PDB file of C-alpha atoms in Angstrom:
ATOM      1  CA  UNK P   1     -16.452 -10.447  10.140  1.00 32.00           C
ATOM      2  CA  UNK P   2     -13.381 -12.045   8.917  1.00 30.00           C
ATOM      3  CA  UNK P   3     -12.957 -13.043   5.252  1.00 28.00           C
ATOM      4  CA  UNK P   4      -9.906 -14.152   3.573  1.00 26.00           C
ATOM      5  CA  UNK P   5      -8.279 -13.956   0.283  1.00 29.00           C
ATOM      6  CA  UNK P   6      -6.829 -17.274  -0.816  1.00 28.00           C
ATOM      7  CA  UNK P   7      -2.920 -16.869  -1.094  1.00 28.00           C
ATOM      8  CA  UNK P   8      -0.958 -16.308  -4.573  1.00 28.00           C
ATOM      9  CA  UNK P   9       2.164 -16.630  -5.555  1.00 29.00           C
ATOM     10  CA  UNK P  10       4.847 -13.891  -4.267  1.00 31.00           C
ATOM     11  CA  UNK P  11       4.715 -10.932  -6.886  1.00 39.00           C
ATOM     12  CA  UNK P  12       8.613 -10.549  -8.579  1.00 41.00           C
ATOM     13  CA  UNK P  13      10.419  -8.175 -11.015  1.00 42.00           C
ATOM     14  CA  UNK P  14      12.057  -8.249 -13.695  1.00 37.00           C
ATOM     15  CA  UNK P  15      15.923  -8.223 -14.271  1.00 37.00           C
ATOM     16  CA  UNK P  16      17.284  -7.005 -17.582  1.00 40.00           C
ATOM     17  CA  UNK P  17      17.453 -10.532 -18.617  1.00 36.00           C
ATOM     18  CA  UNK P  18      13.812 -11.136 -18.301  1.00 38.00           C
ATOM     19  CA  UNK P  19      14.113 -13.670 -15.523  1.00 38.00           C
ATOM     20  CA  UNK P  20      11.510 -12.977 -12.738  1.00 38.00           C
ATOM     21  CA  UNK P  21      12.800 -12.230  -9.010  1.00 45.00           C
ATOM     22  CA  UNK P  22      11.051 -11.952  -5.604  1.00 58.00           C
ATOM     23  CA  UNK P  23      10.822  -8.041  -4.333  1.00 70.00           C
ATOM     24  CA  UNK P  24      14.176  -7.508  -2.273  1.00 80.00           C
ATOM     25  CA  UNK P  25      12.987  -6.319   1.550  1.00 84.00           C
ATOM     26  CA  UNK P  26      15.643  -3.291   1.438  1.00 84.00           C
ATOM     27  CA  UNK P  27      16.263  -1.416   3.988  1.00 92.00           C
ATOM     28  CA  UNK P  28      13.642   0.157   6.485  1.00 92.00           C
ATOM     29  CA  UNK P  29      11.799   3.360   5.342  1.00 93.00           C
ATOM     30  CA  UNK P  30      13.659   3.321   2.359  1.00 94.00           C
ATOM     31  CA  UNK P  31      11.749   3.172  -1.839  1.00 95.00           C
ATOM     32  CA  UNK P  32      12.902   0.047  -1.616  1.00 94.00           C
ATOM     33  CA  UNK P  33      11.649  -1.055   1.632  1.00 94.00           C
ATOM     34  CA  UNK P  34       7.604  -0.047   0.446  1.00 94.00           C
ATOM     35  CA  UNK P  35       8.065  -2.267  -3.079  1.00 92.00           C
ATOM     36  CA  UNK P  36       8.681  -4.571  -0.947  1.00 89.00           C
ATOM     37  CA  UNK P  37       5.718  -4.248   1.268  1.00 90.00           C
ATOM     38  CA  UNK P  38       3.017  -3.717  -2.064  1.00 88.00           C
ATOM     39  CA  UNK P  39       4.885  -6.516  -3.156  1.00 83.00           C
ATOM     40  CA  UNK P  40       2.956  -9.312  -1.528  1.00 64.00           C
ATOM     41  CA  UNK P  41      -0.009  -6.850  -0.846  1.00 70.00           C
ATOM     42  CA  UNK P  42      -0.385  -7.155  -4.935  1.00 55.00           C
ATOM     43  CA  UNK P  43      -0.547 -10.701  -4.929  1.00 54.00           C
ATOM     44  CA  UNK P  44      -2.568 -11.212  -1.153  1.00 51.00           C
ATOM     45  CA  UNK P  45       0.676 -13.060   0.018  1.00 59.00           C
ATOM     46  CA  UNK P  46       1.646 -13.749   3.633  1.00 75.00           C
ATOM     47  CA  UNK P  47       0.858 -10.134   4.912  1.00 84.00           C
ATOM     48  CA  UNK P  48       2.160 -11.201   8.382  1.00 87.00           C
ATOM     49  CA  UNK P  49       5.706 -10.414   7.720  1.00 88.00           C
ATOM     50  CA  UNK P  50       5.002  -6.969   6.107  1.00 90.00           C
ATOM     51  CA  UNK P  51       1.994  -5.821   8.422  1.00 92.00           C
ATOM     52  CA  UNK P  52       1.883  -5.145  12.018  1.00 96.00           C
ATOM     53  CA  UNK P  53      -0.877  -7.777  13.685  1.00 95.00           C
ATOM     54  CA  UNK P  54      -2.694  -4.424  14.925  1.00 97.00           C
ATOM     55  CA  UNK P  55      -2.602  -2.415  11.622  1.00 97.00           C
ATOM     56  CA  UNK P  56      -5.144   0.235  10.947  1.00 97.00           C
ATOM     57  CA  UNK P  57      -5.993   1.102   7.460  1.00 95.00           C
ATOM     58  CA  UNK P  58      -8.223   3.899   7.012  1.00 95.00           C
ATOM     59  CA  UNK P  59      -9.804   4.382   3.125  1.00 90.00           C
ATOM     60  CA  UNK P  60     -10.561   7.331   2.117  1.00 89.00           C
ATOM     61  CA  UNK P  61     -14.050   8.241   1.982  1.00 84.00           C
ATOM     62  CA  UNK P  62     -13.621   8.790  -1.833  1.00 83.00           C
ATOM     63  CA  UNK P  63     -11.552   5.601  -2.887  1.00 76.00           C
ATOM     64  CA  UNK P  64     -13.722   3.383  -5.133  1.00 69.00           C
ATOM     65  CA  UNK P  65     -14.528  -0.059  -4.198  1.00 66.00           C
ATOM     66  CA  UNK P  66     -13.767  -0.112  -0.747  1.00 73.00           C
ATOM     67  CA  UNK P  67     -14.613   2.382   2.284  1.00 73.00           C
ATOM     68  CA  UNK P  68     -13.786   3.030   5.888  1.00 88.00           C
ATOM     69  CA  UNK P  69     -10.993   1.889   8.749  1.00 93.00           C
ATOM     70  CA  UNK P  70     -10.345  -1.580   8.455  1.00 93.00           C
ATOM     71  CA  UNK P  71      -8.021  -3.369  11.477  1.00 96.00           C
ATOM     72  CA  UNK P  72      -5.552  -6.000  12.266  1.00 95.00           C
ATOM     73  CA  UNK P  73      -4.188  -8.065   8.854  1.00 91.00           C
ATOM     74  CA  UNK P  74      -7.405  -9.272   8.486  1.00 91.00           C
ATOM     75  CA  UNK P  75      -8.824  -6.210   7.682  1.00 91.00           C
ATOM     76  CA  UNK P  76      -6.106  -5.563   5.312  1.00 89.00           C
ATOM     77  CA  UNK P  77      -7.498  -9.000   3.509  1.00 88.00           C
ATOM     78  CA  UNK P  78     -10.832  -7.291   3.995  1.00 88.00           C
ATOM     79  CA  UNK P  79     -10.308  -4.362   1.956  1.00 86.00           C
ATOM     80  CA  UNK P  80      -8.669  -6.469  -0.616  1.00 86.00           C
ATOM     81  CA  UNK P  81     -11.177  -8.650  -1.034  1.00 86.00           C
ATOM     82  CA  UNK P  82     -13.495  -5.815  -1.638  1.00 85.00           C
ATOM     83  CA  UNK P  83     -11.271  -4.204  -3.876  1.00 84.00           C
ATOM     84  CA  UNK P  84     -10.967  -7.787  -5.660  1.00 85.00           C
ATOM     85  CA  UNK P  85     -14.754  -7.362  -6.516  1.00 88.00           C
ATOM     86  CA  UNK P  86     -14.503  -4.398  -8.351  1.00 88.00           C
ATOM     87  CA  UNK P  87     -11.042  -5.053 -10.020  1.00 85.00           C
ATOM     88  CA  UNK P  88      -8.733  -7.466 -11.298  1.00 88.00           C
ATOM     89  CA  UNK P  89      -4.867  -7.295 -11.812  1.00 88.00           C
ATOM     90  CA  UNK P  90      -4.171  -4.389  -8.982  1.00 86.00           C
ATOM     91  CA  UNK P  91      -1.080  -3.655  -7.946  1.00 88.00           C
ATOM     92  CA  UNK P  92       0.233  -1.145  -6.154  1.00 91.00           C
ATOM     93  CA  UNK P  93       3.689   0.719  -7.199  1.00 94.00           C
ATOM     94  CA  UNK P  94       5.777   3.244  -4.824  1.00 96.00           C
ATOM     95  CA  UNK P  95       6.847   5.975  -6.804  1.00 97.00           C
ATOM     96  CA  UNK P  96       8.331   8.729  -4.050  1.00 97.00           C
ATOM     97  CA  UNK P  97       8.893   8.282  -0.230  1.00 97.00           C
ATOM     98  CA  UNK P  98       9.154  11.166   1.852  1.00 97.00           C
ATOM     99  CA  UNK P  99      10.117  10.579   5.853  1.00 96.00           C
ATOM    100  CA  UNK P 100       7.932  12.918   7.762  1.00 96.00           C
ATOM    101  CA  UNK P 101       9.287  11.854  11.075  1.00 92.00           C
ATOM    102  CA  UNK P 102       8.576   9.391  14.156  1.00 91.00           C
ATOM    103  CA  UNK P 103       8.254   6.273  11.814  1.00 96.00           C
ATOM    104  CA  UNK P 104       5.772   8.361   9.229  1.00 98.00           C
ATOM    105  CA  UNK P 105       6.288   8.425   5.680  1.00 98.00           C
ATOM    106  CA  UNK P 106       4.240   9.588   2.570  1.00 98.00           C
ATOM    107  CA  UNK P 107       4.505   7.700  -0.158  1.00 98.00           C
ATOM    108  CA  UNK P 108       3.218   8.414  -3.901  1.00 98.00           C
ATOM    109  CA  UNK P 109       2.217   5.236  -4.924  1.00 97.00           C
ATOM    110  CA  UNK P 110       1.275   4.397  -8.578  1.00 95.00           C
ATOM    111  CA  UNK P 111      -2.199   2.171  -8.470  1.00 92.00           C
ATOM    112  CA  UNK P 112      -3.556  -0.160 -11.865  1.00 92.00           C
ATOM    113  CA  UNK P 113      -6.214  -2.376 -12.234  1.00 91.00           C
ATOM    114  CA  UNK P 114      -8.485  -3.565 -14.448  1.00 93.00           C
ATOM    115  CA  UNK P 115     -12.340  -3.021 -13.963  1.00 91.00           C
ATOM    116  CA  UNK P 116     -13.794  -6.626 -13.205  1.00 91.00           C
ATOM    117  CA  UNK P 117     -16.652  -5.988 -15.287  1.00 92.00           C
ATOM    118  CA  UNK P 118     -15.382  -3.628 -18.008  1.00 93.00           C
ATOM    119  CA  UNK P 119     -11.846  -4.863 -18.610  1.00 93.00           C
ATOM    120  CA  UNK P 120     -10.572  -1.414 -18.963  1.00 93.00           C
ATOM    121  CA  UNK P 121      -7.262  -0.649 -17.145  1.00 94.00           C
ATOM    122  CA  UNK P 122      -7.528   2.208 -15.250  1.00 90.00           C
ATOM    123  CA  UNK P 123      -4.603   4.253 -12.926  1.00 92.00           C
ATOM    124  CA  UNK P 124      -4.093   6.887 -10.769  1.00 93.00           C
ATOM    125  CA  UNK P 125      -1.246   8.030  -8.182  1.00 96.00           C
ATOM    126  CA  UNK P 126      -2.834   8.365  -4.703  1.00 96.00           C
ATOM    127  CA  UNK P 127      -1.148   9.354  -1.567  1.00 97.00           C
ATOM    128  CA  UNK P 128      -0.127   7.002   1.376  1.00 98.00           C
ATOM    129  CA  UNK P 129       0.747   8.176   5.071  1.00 98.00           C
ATOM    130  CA  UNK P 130       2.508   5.288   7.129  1.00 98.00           C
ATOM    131  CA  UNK P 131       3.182   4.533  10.278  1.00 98.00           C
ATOM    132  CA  UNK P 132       5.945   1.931  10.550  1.00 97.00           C
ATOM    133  CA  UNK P 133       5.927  -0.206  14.321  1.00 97.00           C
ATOM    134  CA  UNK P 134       8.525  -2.750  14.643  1.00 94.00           C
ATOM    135  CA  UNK P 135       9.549  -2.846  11.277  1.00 92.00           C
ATOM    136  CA  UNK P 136       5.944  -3.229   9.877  1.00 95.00           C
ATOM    137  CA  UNK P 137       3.188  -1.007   8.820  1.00 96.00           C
ATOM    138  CA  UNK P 138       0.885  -0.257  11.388  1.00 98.00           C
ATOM    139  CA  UNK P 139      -1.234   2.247   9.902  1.00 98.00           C
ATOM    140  CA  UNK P 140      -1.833   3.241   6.320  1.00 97.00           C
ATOM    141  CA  UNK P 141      -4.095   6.255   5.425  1.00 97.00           C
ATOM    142  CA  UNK P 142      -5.234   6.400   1.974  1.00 96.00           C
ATOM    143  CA  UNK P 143      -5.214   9.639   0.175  1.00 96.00           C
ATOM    144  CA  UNK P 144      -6.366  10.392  -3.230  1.00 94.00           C
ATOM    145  CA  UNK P 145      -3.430  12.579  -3.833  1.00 95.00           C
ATOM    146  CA  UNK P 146       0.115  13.024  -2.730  1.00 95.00           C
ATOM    147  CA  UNK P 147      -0.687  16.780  -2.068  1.00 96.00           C
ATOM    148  CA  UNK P 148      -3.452  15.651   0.278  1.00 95.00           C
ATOM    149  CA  UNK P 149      -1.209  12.816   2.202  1.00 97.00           C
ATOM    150  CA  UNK P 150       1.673  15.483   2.560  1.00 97.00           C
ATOM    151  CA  UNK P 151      -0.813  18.061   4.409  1.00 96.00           C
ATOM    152  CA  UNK P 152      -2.154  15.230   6.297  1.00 96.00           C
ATOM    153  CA  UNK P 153       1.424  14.748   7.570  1.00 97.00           C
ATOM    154  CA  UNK P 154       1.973  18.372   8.155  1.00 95.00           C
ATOM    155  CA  UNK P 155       3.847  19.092   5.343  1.00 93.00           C
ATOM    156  CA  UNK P 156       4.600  22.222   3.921  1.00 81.00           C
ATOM    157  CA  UNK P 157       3.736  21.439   0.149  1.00 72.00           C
ATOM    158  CA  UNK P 158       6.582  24.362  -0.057  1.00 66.00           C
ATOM    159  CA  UNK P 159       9.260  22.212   1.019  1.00 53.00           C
ATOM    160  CA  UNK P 160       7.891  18.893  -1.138  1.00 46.00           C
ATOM    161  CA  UNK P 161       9.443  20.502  -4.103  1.00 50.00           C
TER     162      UNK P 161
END
């Protein structure tokens, strides 16, 4: 079953002069590029224009909050909704991109929240493969580590140095 987030404002940065932004798209593949895309998963914005309409995002078994494959952008609503139970104020921060070939990346990505119940901010850096089609994500495999994401790839942890 379908359930939906209800929409928030776009997430933005900050300049040096304190004024807020929107998340510049950047160019495909690129460190840039992924802030973008967390951007407006942060905030449950208009996922459309980020995700492909037949996305597959696949948990892993270990994540807290949320388990399993979850499919099409509302399954990406899905799993944040069930992350929203468990947590306020996520976001989601790329730290390190890697292209790993045919429209796959790993990404180390920086994640925060707050427990819903405790208040107590809590982070971690997970790993991300993606699969980019047509300029969007169309699958996303969650990793609790970048070491993990990089094998999953069929990366030489060697040559991640």
């Amino acid at each position: 079953p379908s359930r939906r987030s209800p929409a928030s404002p776009r997430k933005a940065s900050s300049t040096a002069s304190g004024i807020l932004r929107p998340v510049d798209r950047g160019t495909e593949g690129t460190l840039q590029y992924f802030r973008w895309v967390y951007a407006d998963v942060s905030e449950a914005g208009p996922l459309e224009e980020r995700w492909h309409e037949d996305v597959v995002l696949r948990q892993s078994p270990e994540m807290p909050g949320t388990a399993g494959t979850f499919t099409g952008v509302e399954g990406v609503r899905d799993t944040l909704r069930e992350l929203g139970e468990g947590w306020t104020d996520l976001g989601w921060d790329p730290l390190e991109v890697r292209e790993v070939g045919g429209d796959r990346y790993v990404l180390r990505v920086d994640v925060r929240g707050k427990g819903r119940g405790s208040g107590i901010e809590l982070g971690d850096e997970l790993g991300h493969l993606i699969e980019l089609r047509d300029g969007k994500v169309f699958r996303l495999d969650v990793y609790m580590d970048w070491e993990s994401a990089l094998r999953a790839a069929g990366v030489d942890e060697s040559e991640s140095a």
